[in-house]
Each structure stands twice: as structure tokens, then as C-alpha cells.
Tab-separated table of C-alpha atoms in Angstrom:
chain	number	residue	atom	x	y	z
A	690	MET	CA	-9.704	-11.849	-60.324
A	691	ARG	CA	-10.838	-15.440	-59.193
A	692	HIS	CA	-6.789	-15.889	-58.238
A	693	GLN	CA	-6.748	-12.808	-56.530
A	694	LEU	CA	-9.709	-13.229	-54.322
A	695	LEU	CA	-8.209	-16.294	-53.190
A	696	LEU	CA	-4.843	-15.109	-52.539
A	697	LEU	CA	-6.270	-12.516	-50.300
A	698	TRP	CA	-8.648	-15.147	-48.575
A	699	LEU	CA	-5.010	-17.277	-47.987
A	700	LEU	CA	-3.589	-13.586	-46.384
A	701	LEU	CA	-6.490	-13.579	-44.289
A	702	LEU	CA	-6.159	-17.023	-42.899
A	703	ILE	CA	-2.564	-16.580	-42.417
A	704	SER	CA	-2.894	-13.341	-40.522
A	705	GLY	CA	-5.797	-14.855	-38.483
A	706	VAL	CA	-3.667	-18.081	-37.439
A	707	ALA	CA	-0.794	-15.323	-36.626
A	708	ASP	CA	-2.852	-13.388	-34.052
A	709	ALA	CA	-4.494	-16.669	-32.930
A	710	GLN	CA	-4.084	-16.740	-28.824
A	711	VAL	CA	-4.389	-19.836	-26.559
A	712	THR	CA	-6.137	-19.019	-23.339
A	713	ILE	CA	-4.313	-21.066	-20.391
A	714	ARG	CA	-5.399	-21.917	-17.219
A	715	GLY	CA	-3.595	-22.847	-14.211
A	716	ARG	CA	-2.745	-22.489	-10.811
A	717	VAL	CA	-0.052	-21.015	-8.502
A	718	VAL	CA	1.008	-22.595	-4.891
A	719	ALA	CA	3.843	-22.540	-2.534
A	720	SER	CA	5.711	-26.099	-2.278
A	721	SER	CA	5.563	-25.899	1.921
A	722	ASP	CA	1.967	-26.962	1.902
A	723	SER	CA	0.809	-26.634	-1.444
A	724	THR	CA	-1.007	-23.334	-0.065
A	725	PRO	CA	-2.427	-20.953	-2.851
A	726	VAL	CA	-0.416	-17.908	-3.553
A	727	ILE	CA	-3.360	-15.121	-3.706
A	728	GLY	CA	-2.287	-12.084	-5.811
A	729	ALA	CA	0.897	-13.288	-7.813
A	730	THR	CA	1.464	-11.995	-11.184
A	731	VAL	CA	1.857	-14.340	-14.321
A	732	LYS	CA	3.191	-13.014	-17.368
A	733	VAL	CA	4.061	-14.128	-20.888
A	734	VAL	CA	8.204	-14.227	-21.103
A	735	GLY	CA	8.980	-11.359	-23.713
A	736	ASP	CA	5.107	-9.986	-23.923
A	737	LYS	CA	4.711	-6.815	-22.322
A	738	LYS	CA	0.919	-6.866	-22.034
A	739	SER	CA	-0.437	-6.795	-18.367
A	740	PRO	CA	0.166	-9.683	-15.827
A	741	ALA	CA	-2.762	-12.118	-15.270
A	742	VAL	CA	-3.041	-11.794	-10.871
A	743	THR	CA	-4.091	-14.999	-9.225
A	744	ASN	CA	-7.379	-15.477	-7.441
A	745	ILE	CA	-8.173	-16.366	-3.724
A	746	ASP	CA	-8.118	-19.953	-4.785
A	747	GLY	CA	-4.654	-19.249	-6.780
A	748	GLN	CA	-6.027	-19.694	-10.045
A	749	PHE	CA	-5.245	-17.652	-13.081
A	750	SER	CA	-5.764	-17.574	-16.990
A	751	ILE	CA	-3.648	-15.915	-19.471
A	752	GLU	CA	-3.552	-15.894	-23.536
A	753	VAL	CA	-0.094	-17.084	-25.051
A	754	PRO	CA	0.754	-17.031	-28.570
A	755	ASP	CA	1.072	-20.777	-28.668
A	756	MET	CA	2.097	-23.992	-26.642
A	757	GLN	CA	6.070	-23.155	-26.802
A	758	ALA	CA	5.434	-19.932	-25.000
A	759	GLU	CA	6.658	-19.680	-21.518
A	760	VAL	CA	5.617	-18.067	-18.351
A	761	GLU	CA	6.953	-16.479	-15.596
A	762	ALA	CA	5.218	-16.181	-11.837
A	763	ALA	CA	6.257	-13.870	-9.207
A	764	PHE	CA	5.186	-12.824	-5.509
A	765	VAL	CA	6.839	-10.929	-2.794
A	766	GLY	CA	9.050	-13.040	-0.856
A	767	PHE	CA	9.481	-15.836	-3.280
A	768	PRO	CA	12.180	-16.429	-6.256
A	769	LYS	CA	10.491	-15.906	-9.443
A	770	LYS	CA	9.363	-18.923	-11.523
A	771	ARG	CA	9.699	-19.910	-15.139
A	772	MET	CA	8.041	-22.705	-16.814
A	773	ARG	CA	6.604	-23.662	-19.972
A	774	VAL	CA	3.123	-23.476	-20.612
A	775	GLN	CA	0.657	-26.205	-20.555
A	776	GLN	CA	-3.271	-26.463	-19.869
A	777	ASP	CA	-4.126	-26.814	-16.250
A	778	MET	CA	-0.794	-26.139	-15.402
A	779	LEU	CA	0.214	-25.887	-11.735
A	780	ILE	CA	3.530	-23.349	-10.864
A	781	VAL	CA	4.965	-24.272	-7.586
A	782	LEU	CA	7.079	-21.571	-5.898
A	783	ASP	CA	9.957	-22.524	-3.827
A	784	ASP	CA	9.802	-21.966	-0.165
A	785	GLU	CA	9.297	-18.810	0.947
A	786	SER	CA	12.378	-16.540	1.358
A	787	VAL	CA	13.501	-14.166	4.393
A	788	VAL	CA	13.165	-10.879	3.334
A	789	VAL	CA	16.435	-9.367	2.508
A	790	PRO	CA	15.840	-5.800	1.795
A	791	LEU	CA	17.596	-4.306	-1.462
A	792	ARG	CA	21.251	-3.214	-0.961
A	793	LYS	CA	20.582	-1.304	-4.410
A	794	ARG	CA	17.399	0.619	-4.653
A	795	ARG	CA	15.416	0.180	-8.007
A	796	ARG	CA	14.917	3.563	-10.194
A	797	ILE	CA	11.986	5.335	-11.216
A	798	GLU	CA	11.366	8.617	-13.094
A	799	LEU	CA	8.448	10.623	-11.785
A	800	THR	CA	6.879	13.032	-14.383
A	801	ASP	CA	5.899	16.352	-13.054
A	802	GLY	CA	2.221	15.116	-13.285
A	803	GLU	CA	2.885	12.075	-11.008
A	804	GLU	CA	4.889	14.178	-8.595
A	805	SER	CA	2.105	16.193	-8.507
A	806	ILE	CA	-0.079	13.442	-7.321
A	807	LEU	CA	2.624	12.170	-4.853
A	808	HIS	CA	2.168	15.461	-3.195
A	809	ALA	CA	-1.358	15.512	-3.125
A	810	VAL	CA	-1.355	12.201	-1.259
A	811	ASN	CA	1.342	12.843	1.083
A	812	ASP	CA	-0.943	15.865	1.900
A	813	PHE	CA	-3.729	13.738	2.570
A	814	SER	CA	-1.671	11.705	4.941
A	815	PHE	CA	-1.139	14.600	7.048
A	816	ARG	CA	-4.963	15.917	7.139
A	817	LEU	CA	-6.046	12.251	7.421
A	818	LEU	CA	-3.810	11.761	10.749
A	819	ARG	CA	-4.938	15.334	12.234
A	820	ALA	CA	-8.584	14.097	11.634
A	821	VAL	CA	-7.899	10.547	13.552
A	822	ASN	CA	-6.035	12.002	16.313
A	823	ARG	CA	-7.714	11.109	19.560
A	824	GLN	CA	-4.605	11.762	21.844
A	825	LYS	CA	-3.895	7.827	21.511
A	826	SER	CA	-1.150	6.146	19.588
A	827	THR	CA	-2.218	5.170	15.935
A	828	VAL	CA	-0.933	3.918	13.132
A	829	LEU	CA	-2.536	3.950	9.742
A	830	SER	CA	-1.445	3.473	5.862
A	831	PRO	CA	-2.389	6.686	3.829
A	832	LEU	CA	-1.264	5.589	0.587
A	833	SER	CA	-3.355	2.285	1.334
A	834	ILE	CA	-6.686	4.048	1.303
A	835	ALA	CA	-5.710	6.464	-1.420
A	836	CYS	CA	-4.753	3.667	-3.684
A	837	LEU	CA	-8.191	2.119	-3.189
A	838	LEU	CA	-10.096	4.861	-3.170
A	839	SER	CA	-8.514	5.638	-6.830
A	840	MET	CA	-9.073	2.121	-7.581
A	841	THR	CA	-13.025	2.209	-6.827
A	842	ASN	CA	-13.321	5.625	-8.100
A	843	ASN	CA	-13.268	4.104	-11.567
A	844	GLY	CA	-17.089	2.775	-10.641
A	845	ALA	CA	-17.684	5.767	-9.345
A	846	ALA	CA	-19.302	9.134	-11.714
A	847	GLY	CA	-20.661	12.697	-10.926
A	848	GLN	CA	-20.486	14.251	-7.855
A	849	THR	CA	-19.230	11.009	-5.828
A	850	GLN	CA	-16.380	10.831	-8.343
A	851	ASP	CA	-15.423	14.520	-8.424
A	852	GLU	CA	-15.397	14.338	-4.586
A	853	VAL	CA	-12.598	11.685	-4.667
A	854	CYS	CA	-10.946	13.443	-7.353
A	855	GLN	CA	-10.863	16.590	-5.253
A	856	LEU	CA	-9.802	14.679	-2.015
A	857	LEU	CA	-6.929	12.899	-3.915
A	858	GLY	CA	-6.064	15.926	-6.329
A	859	CYS	CA	-5.923	14.015	-9.698
A	860	GLN	CA	-8.579	12.609	-12.143
A	861	PRO	CA	-9.223	8.777	-12.646
A	862	GLU	CA	-7.203	8.400	-15.864
A	863	ALA	CA	-4.109	10.298	-14.023
A	864	ALA	CA	-4.312	7.794	-10.749
A	865	ASN	CA	-4.366	4.680	-12.833
A	866	ALA	CA	-1.400	5.466	-14.691
A	867	PHE	CA	0.399	6.790	-11.718
A	868	TYR	CA	-0.605	3.630	-9.254
A	869	LYS	CA	0.321	1.394	-12.436
A	870	LYS	CA	3.635	2.653	-12.222
A	871	LEU	CA	3.984	3.143	-8.370
A	872	ILE	CA	3.024	-0.348	-7.238
A	873	PRO	CA	5.570	-2.517	-9.494
A	874	TYR	CA	8.401	0.274	-7.678
A	875	LEU	CA	7.436	-0.435	-4.342
A	876	THR	CA	6.427	-4.113	-4.165
A	877	GLY	CA	9.459	-4.653	-6.658
A	878	ASP	CA	8.187	-8.275	-8.329
A	879	GLY	CA	9.691	-10.402	-5.828
A	880	GLU	CA	13.185	-8.940	-6.009
A	881	GLY	CA	13.590	-8.693	-2.201
A	882	SER	CA	11.749	-5.855	-1.394
A	883	CYS	CA	10.634	-5.274	1.929
A	884	PHE	CA	7.476	-3.386	0.903
A	885	SER	CA	4.274	-4.832	-0.864
A	886	MET	CA	0.530	-3.812	-2.127
A	887	ALA	CA	-1.910	-5.917	-3.275
A	888	ASN	CA	-5.955	-4.929	-3.968
A	889	ALA	CA	-8.559	-7.635	-4.278
A	890	LEU	CA	-11.942	-7.424	-5.481
A	891	PHE	CA	-14.337	-9.972	-3.932
A	892	VAL	CA	-17.651	-9.571	-5.524
A	893	ASN	CA	-21.206	-11.514	-5.069
A	894	PRO	CA	-21.762	-13.663	-7.846
A	895	LYS	CA	-25.490	-12.522	-7.824
A	896	TRP	CA	-23.923	-9.401	-9.747
A	897	LYS	CA	-21.155	-8.675	-12.217
A	898	LEU	CA	-18.521	-6.020	-12.526
A	899	LYS	CA	-18.694	-3.505	-15.853
A	900	GLU	CA	-16.032	-4.512	-18.084
A	901	ASP	CA	-14.146	-1.380	-17.904
A	902	PHE	CA	-14.209	-1.253	-13.871
A	903	ARG	CA	-12.629	-4.523	-13.796
A	904	SER	CA	-9.951	-4.060	-16.843
A	905	GLN	CA	-8.856	-0.897	-15.111
A	906	ALA	CA	-8.743	-2.744	-11.421
A	907	VAL	CA	-6.695	-5.693	-12.989
A	908	GLY	CA	-4.503	-3.428	-15.672
A	909	ASN	CA	-3.568	-0.495	-13.285
A	910	TYR	CA	-4.298	-1.928	-9.598
A	911	ARG	CA	-3.293	-5.432	-10.360
A	912	ALA	CA	-6.136	-6.478	-8.321
A	913	CYS	CA	-7.035	-10.054	-7.882
A	914	ILE	CA	-11.045	-10.481	-8.595
A	915	SER	CA	-12.615	-13.745	-6.741
A	916	ASN	CA	-16.626	-14.085	-6.538
A	917	ASP	CA	-16.021	-16.254	-3.490
A	918	LEU	CA	-17.358	-13.542	-1.074
A	919	ASN	CA	-17.303	-14.498	2.495
A	920	VAL	CA	-15.916	-13.904	5.510
A	921	LYS	CA	-13.328	-16.810	5.596
A	922	SER	CA	-11.931	-16.090	1.852
A	923	VAL	CA	-11.838	-12.213	2.778
A	924	ASN	CA	-9.970	-12.673	5.840
A	925	ASP	CA	-7.420	-15.768	4.468
A	926	TRP	CA	-6.177	-13.159	1.935
A	927	CYS	CA	-5.734	-10.397	4.473
A	928	ALA	CA	-3.736	-12.530	6.509
A	929	SER	CA	-1.622	-13.793	3.199
A	930	GLN	CA	-0.747	-10.635	2.111
A	931	THR	CA	0.290	-9.099	5.706
A	932	ARG	CA	2.329	-12.312	6.750
A	933	GLY	CA	-0.204	-12.878	9.144
A	934	MET	CA	0.096	-9.563	11.184
A	935	ILE	CA	-3.332	-8.536	10.380
A	936	PRO	CA	-5.666	-12.120	10.235
A	937	GLN	CA	-8.919	-10.970	10.433
A	938	MET	CA	-10.574	-7.914	8.944
A	939	VAL	CA	-14.415	-8.637	8.728
A	940	ASP	CA	-16.423	-10.480	11.013
A	941	GLU	CA	-19.610	-10.787	8.994
A	942	ILE	CA	-20.651	-9.882	5.223
A	943	ASP	CA	-24.228	-8.484	4.498
A	944	PRO	CA	-25.741	-10.418	2.066
A	945	ASN	CA	-27.171	-7.482	-0.107
A	946	THR	CA	-23.219	-6.379	-0.472
A	947	LEU	CA	-22.251	-6.177	-3.952
A	948	LEU	CA	-18.455	-5.859	-3.502
A	949	THR	CA	-15.854	-6.091	-0.905
A	950	ALA	CA	-12.519	-4.143	-2.148
A	951	LEU	CA	-9.442	-4.714	0.083
A	952	ASN	CA	-5.974	-2.813	-0.278
A	953	ALA	CA	-3.041	-4.632	1.787
A	954	VAL	CA	0.422	-2.843	2.263
A	955	TYR	CA	2.837	-4.970	4.327
A	956	PHE	CA	6.820	-3.487	5.183
A	957	GLU	CA	9.413	-5.370	7.107
A	958	SER	CA	12.881	-3.621	6.971
A	959	GLN	CA	16.041	-3.819	9.248
A	960	TRP	CA	17.614	-0.540	10.635
A	961	SER	CA	20.563	0.262	8.809
A	962	ASP	CA	22.340	0.983	12.409
A	963	VAL	CA	20.608	-1.374	14.434
A	964	PHE	CA	20.131	-0.531	18.138
A	965	ASP	CA	22.115	-2.759	20.840
A	966	ALA	CA	19.479	-4.829	22.486
A	967	GLY	CA	22.131	-4.234	25.856
A	968	GLY	CA	21.476	-0.574	25.631
A	969	THR	CA	17.573	-0.926	25.782
A	970	ARG	CA	16.311	0.279	29.460
A	971	PRO	CA	13.669	1.659	31.067
A	972	ILE	CA	13.366	5.600	31.115
A	973	ASP	CA	10.892	8.078	32.096
A	974	PHE	CA	8.095	8.890	29.140
A	975	THR	CA	6.159	11.660	29.516
A	976	LEU	CA	2.633	11.228	28.830
A	977	ALA	CA	0.349	13.982	27.183
A	978	ASP	CA	-1.425	14.804	30.504
A	979	GLY	CA	2.160	15.345	32.257
A	980	THR	CA	2.697	12.365	33.993
A	981	SER	CA	5.313	9.726	33.113
A	982	VAL	CA	5.810	5.790	32.785
A	983	LYS	CA	8.784	3.866	32.723
A	984	LEU	CA	9.482	2.455	28.814
A	985	PRO	CA	11.841	0.768	27.480
A	986	LEU	CA	13.824	3.178	25.393
A	987	MET	CA	16.648	2.092	22.848
A	988	HIS	CA	19.809	4.047	22.753
A	989	GLN	CA	22.292	4.611	20.085
A	990	LYS	CA	25.006	7.468	19.310
A	991	HIS	CA	25.476	7.695	15.129
A	992	LEU	CA	25.214	9.784	12.060
A	993	PHE	CA	21.933	10.609	11.105
A	994	SER	CA	19.732	13.382	9.108
A	995	TYR	CA	18.496	15.652	11.476
A	996	GLY	CA	16.254	18.829	11.018
A	997	GLU	CA	14.687	21.494	12.909
A	998	GLY	CA	11.196	22.879	12.272
A	999	ASP	CA	8.929	25.336	13.842
A	1000	GLY	CA	8.268	24.074	17.390
A	1001	TYR	CA	9.902	20.568	16.631
A	1002	SER	CA	12.807	18.523	15.560
A	1003	MET	CA	13.090	15.713	13.030
A	1004	LEU	CA	15.242	12.922	12.958
A	1005	ALA	CA	15.495	10.088	9.998
A	1006	LEU	CA	16.576	6.766	10.921
A	1007	PRO	CA	17.110	4.724	7.668
A	1008	TYR	CA	16.537	1.295	6.952
A	1009	THR	CA	18.746	-0.955	4.543
A	1010	ASP	CA	16.452	-0.650	1.566
A	1011	GLY	CA	16.279	2.582	0.935
A	1012	CYS	CA	13.386	3.616	3.156
A	1013	SER	CA	13.317	5.477	6.282
A	1014	MET	CA	11.420	6.119	9.641
A	1015	VAL	CA	11.198	9.989	9.957
A	1016	VAL	CA	10.337	11.017	13.451
A	1017	LEU	CA	8.740	14.703	14.395
A	1018	LEU	CA	9.159	15.199	17.969
A	1019	PRO	CA	7.853	18.414	19.429
A	1020	ASP	CA	9.698	20.833	21.548
A	1021	GLU	CA	9.313	20.447	25.760
A	1022	ASP	CA	7.453	23.396	25.540
A	1023	SER	CA	5.187	22.513	22.941
A	1024	SER	CA	2.804	19.338	22.346
A	1025	LEU	CA	1.832	16.756	19.664
A	1026	ASP	CA	-1.512	18.131	19.592
A	1027	ARG	CA	-0.369	21.295	18.777
A	1028	LEU	CA	1.959	20.193	16.422
A	1029	LEU	CA	-0.639	18.248	14.306
A	1030	SER	CA	-3.348	21.038	14.909
A	1031	SER	CA	-0.774	23.187	12.429
A	1032	ILE	CA	1.658	21.285	10.744
A	1033	SER	CA	1.442	20.034	6.732
A	1034	TYR	CA	3.563	18.009	4.524
A	1035	ASP	CA	5.123	21.231	2.860
A	1036	ASP	CA	6.248	21.906	6.287
A	1037	VAL	CA	8.146	18.847	6.813
A	1038	ASP	CA	8.919	18.662	2.904
A	1039	LYS	CA	10.818	22.115	3.533
A	1040	VAL	CA	12.671	20.459	7.022
A	1041	TRP	CA	13.503	17.311	5.338
A	1042	LYS	CA	15.378	19.132	2.173
A	1043	LYS	CA	17.141	21.610	4.832
A	1044	SER	CA	18.421	18.850	7.136
A	1045	THR	CA	21.766	18.022	7.606
A	1046	THR	CA	24.103	15.060	9.000
A	1047	CYS	CA	24.329	15.246	12.717
A	1048	ARG	CA	26.107	13.238	15.130
A	1049	VAL	CA	22.916	12.362	16.800
A	1050	ASP	CA	22.367	10.999	20.604
A	1051	VAL	CA	19.342	9.019	20.171
A	1052	LEU	CA	16.678	7.354	22.802
A	1053	PHE	CA	13.478	5.828	21.094
A	1054	PRO	CA	10.877	3.707	22.117
A	1055	ARG	CA	10.669	-0.020	21.445
A	1056	PHE	CA	6.790	-0.521	20.681
A	1057	GLU	CA	3.701	-1.929	19.174
A	1058	ALA	CA	0.431	-0.491	18.065
A	1059	GLU	CA	-2.678	-2.098	16.635
A	1060	VAL	CA	-5.487	0.101	15.579
A	1061	GLU	CA	-8.953	-0.315	13.702
A	1062	GLN	CA	-10.074	2.919	12.381
A	1063	PRO	CA	-13.151	3.262	11.023
A	1064	LEU	CA	-12.934	5.980	7.940
A	1065	ILE	CA	-16.697	7.013	7.166
A	1066	PRO	CA	-16.788	9.985	9.798
A	1067	VAL	CA	-13.320	10.807	8.625
A	1068	MET	CA	-13.863	10.945	4.831
A	1069	GLN	CA	-17.247	13.252	5.559
A	1070	GLN	CA	-14.738	15.462	7.639
A	1071	LEU	CA	-12.404	15.723	4.388
A	1072	GLY	CA	-15.170	16.201	2.113
A	1073	VAL	CA	-16.461	13.070	0.686
A	1074	ARG	CA	-19.731	12.512	1.254
A	1075	SER	CA	-22.107	11.015	-1.569
A	1076	MET	CA	-20.505	7.309	-1.656
A	1077	PHE	CA	-21.719	6.789	1.905
A	1078	ASP	CA	-25.388	8.229	1.023
A	1079	ALA	CA	-27.743	5.825	-0.902
A	1080	ARG	CA	-29.616	8.455	-2.174
A	1081	ARG	CA	-26.735	10.636	-3.765
A	1082	ALA	CA	-23.905	7.946	-4.499
A	1083	ASP	CA	-23.303	7.159	-7.970
A	1084	TYR	CA	-21.453	4.210	-8.787
A	1085	SER	CA	-23.218	3.708	-12.239
A	1086	ARG	CA	-19.750	2.462	-14.092
A	1087	LEU	CA	-19.215	-0.241	-11.177
A	1088	ALA	CA	-21.351	-3.223	-12.208
A	1089	TYR	CA	-24.960	-4.355	-13.397
A	1090	VAL	CA	-27.624	-3.690	-11.097
A	1091	GLU	CA	-31.477	-3.141	-11.526
A	1092	ARG	CA	-32.258	0.308	-12.545
A	1093	GLY	CA	-33.134	2.084	-9.422
A	1094	VAL	CA	-31.346	0.301	-6.965
A	1095	PRO	CA	-28.896	2.454	-5.431
A	1096	VAL	CA	-25.296	0.942	-4.698
A	1097	TYR	CA	-23.387	3.100	-2.045
A	1098	VAL	CA	-20.496	2.463	0.663
A	1099	SER	CA	-21.838	0.850	3.622
A	1100	GLU	CA	-18.688	0.570	5.416
A	1101	MET	CA	-14.890	1.925	5.543
A	1102	LYS	CA	-12.273	1.047	7.394
A	1103	GLN	CA	-8.519	0.478	8.124
A	1104	LYS	CA	-6.411	-2.008	10.226
A	1105	ALA	CA	-2.976	-1.755	10.848
A	1106	ARG	CA	-0.167	-2.665	12.995
A	1107	ILE	CA	3.126	-1.867	13.369
A	1108	GLU	CA	6.432	-3.764	15.586
A	1109	VAL	CA	9.360	-1.295	16.199
A	1110	SER	CA	12.539	-3.248	17.996
A	1111	GLU	CA	16.210	-2.837	18.106
A	1112	THR	CA	16.693	-4.621	15.143
A	1113	GLY	CA	13.878	-2.909	12.743
A	1114	THR	CA	10.442	-2.609	11.928
A	1115	LYS	CA	7.557	-4.784	10.263
A	1116	ALA	CA	4.250	-3.237	9.320
A	1117	ALA	CA	1.123	-3.830	8.116
A	1118	ALA	CA	-2.225	-2.475	6.949
A	1119	VAL	CA	-5.433	-3.259	5.439
A	1120	THR	CA	-8.309	-1.161	3.900
A	1121	GLU	CA	-11.398	-2.215	3.315
A	1122	GLN	CA	-14.205	-0.477	1.270
A	1123	SER	CA	-17.688	-2.435	1.037
A	1124	PHE	CA	-20.587	-1.909	-1.449
A	1125	LEU	CA	-24.141	-2.197	-0.671
A	1126	VAL	CA	-26.793	-3.045	-2.803
A	1127	GLY	CA	-29.454	-1.270	-1.714
A	1128	ALA	CA	31.381	8.422	1.249
A	1129	ALA	CA	33.899	11.513	1.205
A	1130	ARG	CA	36.297	12.546	4.099
A	1131	PRO	CA	33.783	12.963	6.741
A	1132	PRO	CA	33.736	16.904	8.092
A	1133	GLN	CA	33.413	17.610	11.536
A	1134	TYR	CA	29.503	17.191	12.433
A	1135	ARG	CA	27.809	18.830	15.121
A	1136	ASN	CA	26.669	16.708	17.902
A	1137	CYS	CA	22.702	16.708	18.541
A	1138	THR	CA	20.574	15.057	21.111
A	1139	PHE	CA	17.113	13.769	19.950
A	1140	HIS	CA	15.234	11.892	23.088
A	1141	ALA	CA	11.904	10.608	22.440
A	1142	THR	CA	10.837	11.237	25.868
A	1143	ARG	CA	7.068	12.552	25.043
A	1144	PRO	CA	4.701	11.872	21.954
A	1145	PHE	CA	5.732	12.012	18.788
A	1146	LEU	CA	4.380	11.617	15.104
A	1147	TYR	CA	6.355	9.472	12.655
A	1148	MET	CA	6.236	8.194	9.129
A	1149	ILE	CA	7.999	5.316	7.035
A	1150	LYS	CA	8.736	6.728	3.549
A	1151	ASP	CA	10.405	5.665	0.692
A	1152	ASN	CA	13.441	7.902	0.064
A	1153	ILE	CA	13.630	8.108	-3.650
A	1154	THR	CA	9.977	9.093	-4.653
A	1155	GLY	CA	9.265	10.476	-1.042
A	1156	ALA	CA	6.091	8.571	-0.430
A	1157	ILE	CA	4.461	7.941	2.779
A	1158	LEU	CA	4.149	4.485	3.398
A	1159	PHE	CA	2.897	4.292	6.954
A	1160	MET	CA	2.194	7.291	9.404
A	1161	GLY	CA	1.131	7.618	13.259
A	1162	THR	CA	1.367	8.871	16.612
A	1163	TYR	CA	2.855	7.179	19.534
A	1164	TYR	CA	1.299	8.589	22.885
A	1165	GLY	CA	3.330	6.069	24.971
A	1166	GLU	CA	0.078	4.489	26.162
């Protein structure tokens, strides 16, 4: 018996040694000027566990099996970097590469349930655009808003959680699994993708996030978490994630802010068929009030996917990476306001599926738009109300606060910017939520005309999943 007990103790000891983990701390910087790389992923080579995510200072901590292990760091626009672990290690990513969109698109298989969630998010996109329309050019990323709402909904309960679930068409568990799958696909882990998505939680050091909420944010949404809640840190993160397109998101932060949650998306790609800059010329553009102005309109005649719906025509301008800008142009006897008042994602999806390849004569504006959109009135209009009410909001799963002290969303907004030119498109958006305490033989193609010389609606879509990345209107002002 004594020998058996000794043998059992030895087996337990060996098992404990085998399962032992070493916690490694380190920092990821860019080689050009040692700038911290915020939101980079660091994973153990050969380990399927969720990667660590660098914070506002580029710092990370990760558990490795032993000191012989290797880790791999990745961030959009940089080559991946692999090296053997060491304590207080410094991972230096090579100089940021020029964004070269993927020629061969990554693959993703969505389940029926995931297709349903994506359909609900795209439907939300149209309802959101209709709610913000004020006969002014706008640009926004509904996907950014939906992702941020899904992430923070893990901290909600009761009616507050139910309202978000109803808006987005899924329960938190399903949303978590969906974004855990979608974010790496869209972002591409530094494989040259022209689209990236990042999440961040800036936490007031006076309070502590609950562990389940924290683990869901990191594990499913790749959120970087920082206790450095101040204006400079938040704005630096936004500037970094949008390549400088949105350098300032907040002007001040209330001392009673428990948490500022952020989602940033960035898109950059070239047209598959670029417009000849020499063909751009001033052409009359009819405004919503019937008057006209001279605007620089780009021109080309090429094969494009074209369709016609009830009172509008649709054109898909492809990018080189597997995305497209889909433009909905109201008929001359209609208007963009009339189109927005009645159209749904299902309507557009049906026209998209029936579209055919045509030889299209295209006139399209070269334009830029930058919009700051307050979201609290819009969310209330869409049925999400309790999260903004200190008496009704239930964020009991978010953080440890004193019993009876209300936690609610005091501010929600999105800043977005888009630049469309002869060569392609750049777009970025940051959504903020602040929680206050207290090739076959070519057939004969028909010729079509698509002259966007009046207000129109546009979307930037991922062709594989159908996800709407950005959406906006252009009124010509």
C-alpha cells in the first residue's frame, strides 16, 4: 500500500509538471519608430487557444508550455513575426507594408444560424440608414455598431439585453460565436487584407470588469483592454486602427465613466477596373431640391454586374480583393428619399441575385464624406431604450460596482469617413459606447447606362458572405 501511494504521488507530480504553464510578458512595436502596436494578436505556435491581444501600450501576457515555445505576432499591414519566448520579450514588426488586396479570397463556411445573424445585421443596416437620413451625404458602418453592441451585451441582463437581442436578431451566445468566426475572416490576420476590425475596452481603474464579460470580449471579439482611460489614449488607439483617417474620437471623458468601449473598422482597396483620371470632368449633378451643380464625375465603360429593382437600378463596382461597392440609383422620376422610405435588405438581395453582366457606361462622382453620427436617438427609435436610462439599464454582468449604483450608456456615437477616387476607396469608422456609473467565351452583353448624376445609396460589401461593411448616401453637397 505504501508503494502504491508513493507511485500515485509521483504520477500526480509528473502530471502537474506536464500541465504547468509559464506566463510570458512582452511588448509589440513597429520597427520604424518603436511605436506600440495596439490590438496585435500574439499566439503560441501550434496552440489553438485564443491569442493574447496587445493593449494601448503594445503590451501583452500569454501562457506558454515552456521556455522552448515560440509565439507569433500578427497585425494588419505587417508581415507576421515568429520568435522563441523569453521573459519581457520585445517583438518588433517590420515596417508597415503597403496594403495589397488579396487576389485569392479566403474561404469561410457559414452555418444556417450564422447566415441568419448576418441577414439580420444587413437588415439592421437598412433600417439604420433610413433612421439617420436627413437629405445629407452620410457614411457609416452598421457592422461596427452591431459588433460593439454584441460585445457589450455580454455585460447586460434582463430587458436591456433583450432589446439588443431583438434589434440584432440573435442571443449573446450565438453572436459571440458569429463574431469569433467573422472577425478573423474579414481582417485576415495580416495576410494583406484591405479590411480590418478591432475592439477595445478602456476601463476606469476605480472599477474592475467581471471576469466572464472580460473573457468574452477578449476571446470572441479580440478586444484589447486598458486601464489607461484618458482622452489621449482613446484617440491614439482610434488613429492607429484607422490609419489616421479618424484621429480624434473624444474631446473629454467624464470622471464617472466606468468604461469606454470602441470598435474601429478600416477599408482600403483598388477598383478591379480603375477609372482613367483623364476622363474625369465637371458634369451637372442634380441635387435633392432640383437645382444642379458641377461636380467631378469619373467615367468608364466596362463589364459590370447590373440589375434593376422597383424604381431604381443597381451597379456593382468590384474591388480587387473580393469586395464590391454596390450603388443603388433611383430612377429619374423617383428620389433617394422615396427609395429609402420603402426599401429593405430583402429587396436588394433579390435584385442582387438576379443581376446580370452588362456593358455599362458609368458616370460616378469622385467624392469624400466625413460624418459624426450621434446614435442614442437612433437606437431609441429602433427600439433600444433601457440601456440609456439610469433607472432601467441592467449592466449587472459588466463590472463590480456598489449595490444600487446605476450603470448605463451615457454616450453612443460613430465617426466615419470615406474617400472615393479613380483608383479605389478608403473608408474608416469608429463606434464609441461610454458607460457611466451613475472566364468562358464571352456572350453578347447588352449595353446599359448608369449615370450617377443625382443622389444615390451605396454599400461596400464582402462578396463571399454578403456582409455590408460600410453604407452611405451621397447627395452631392
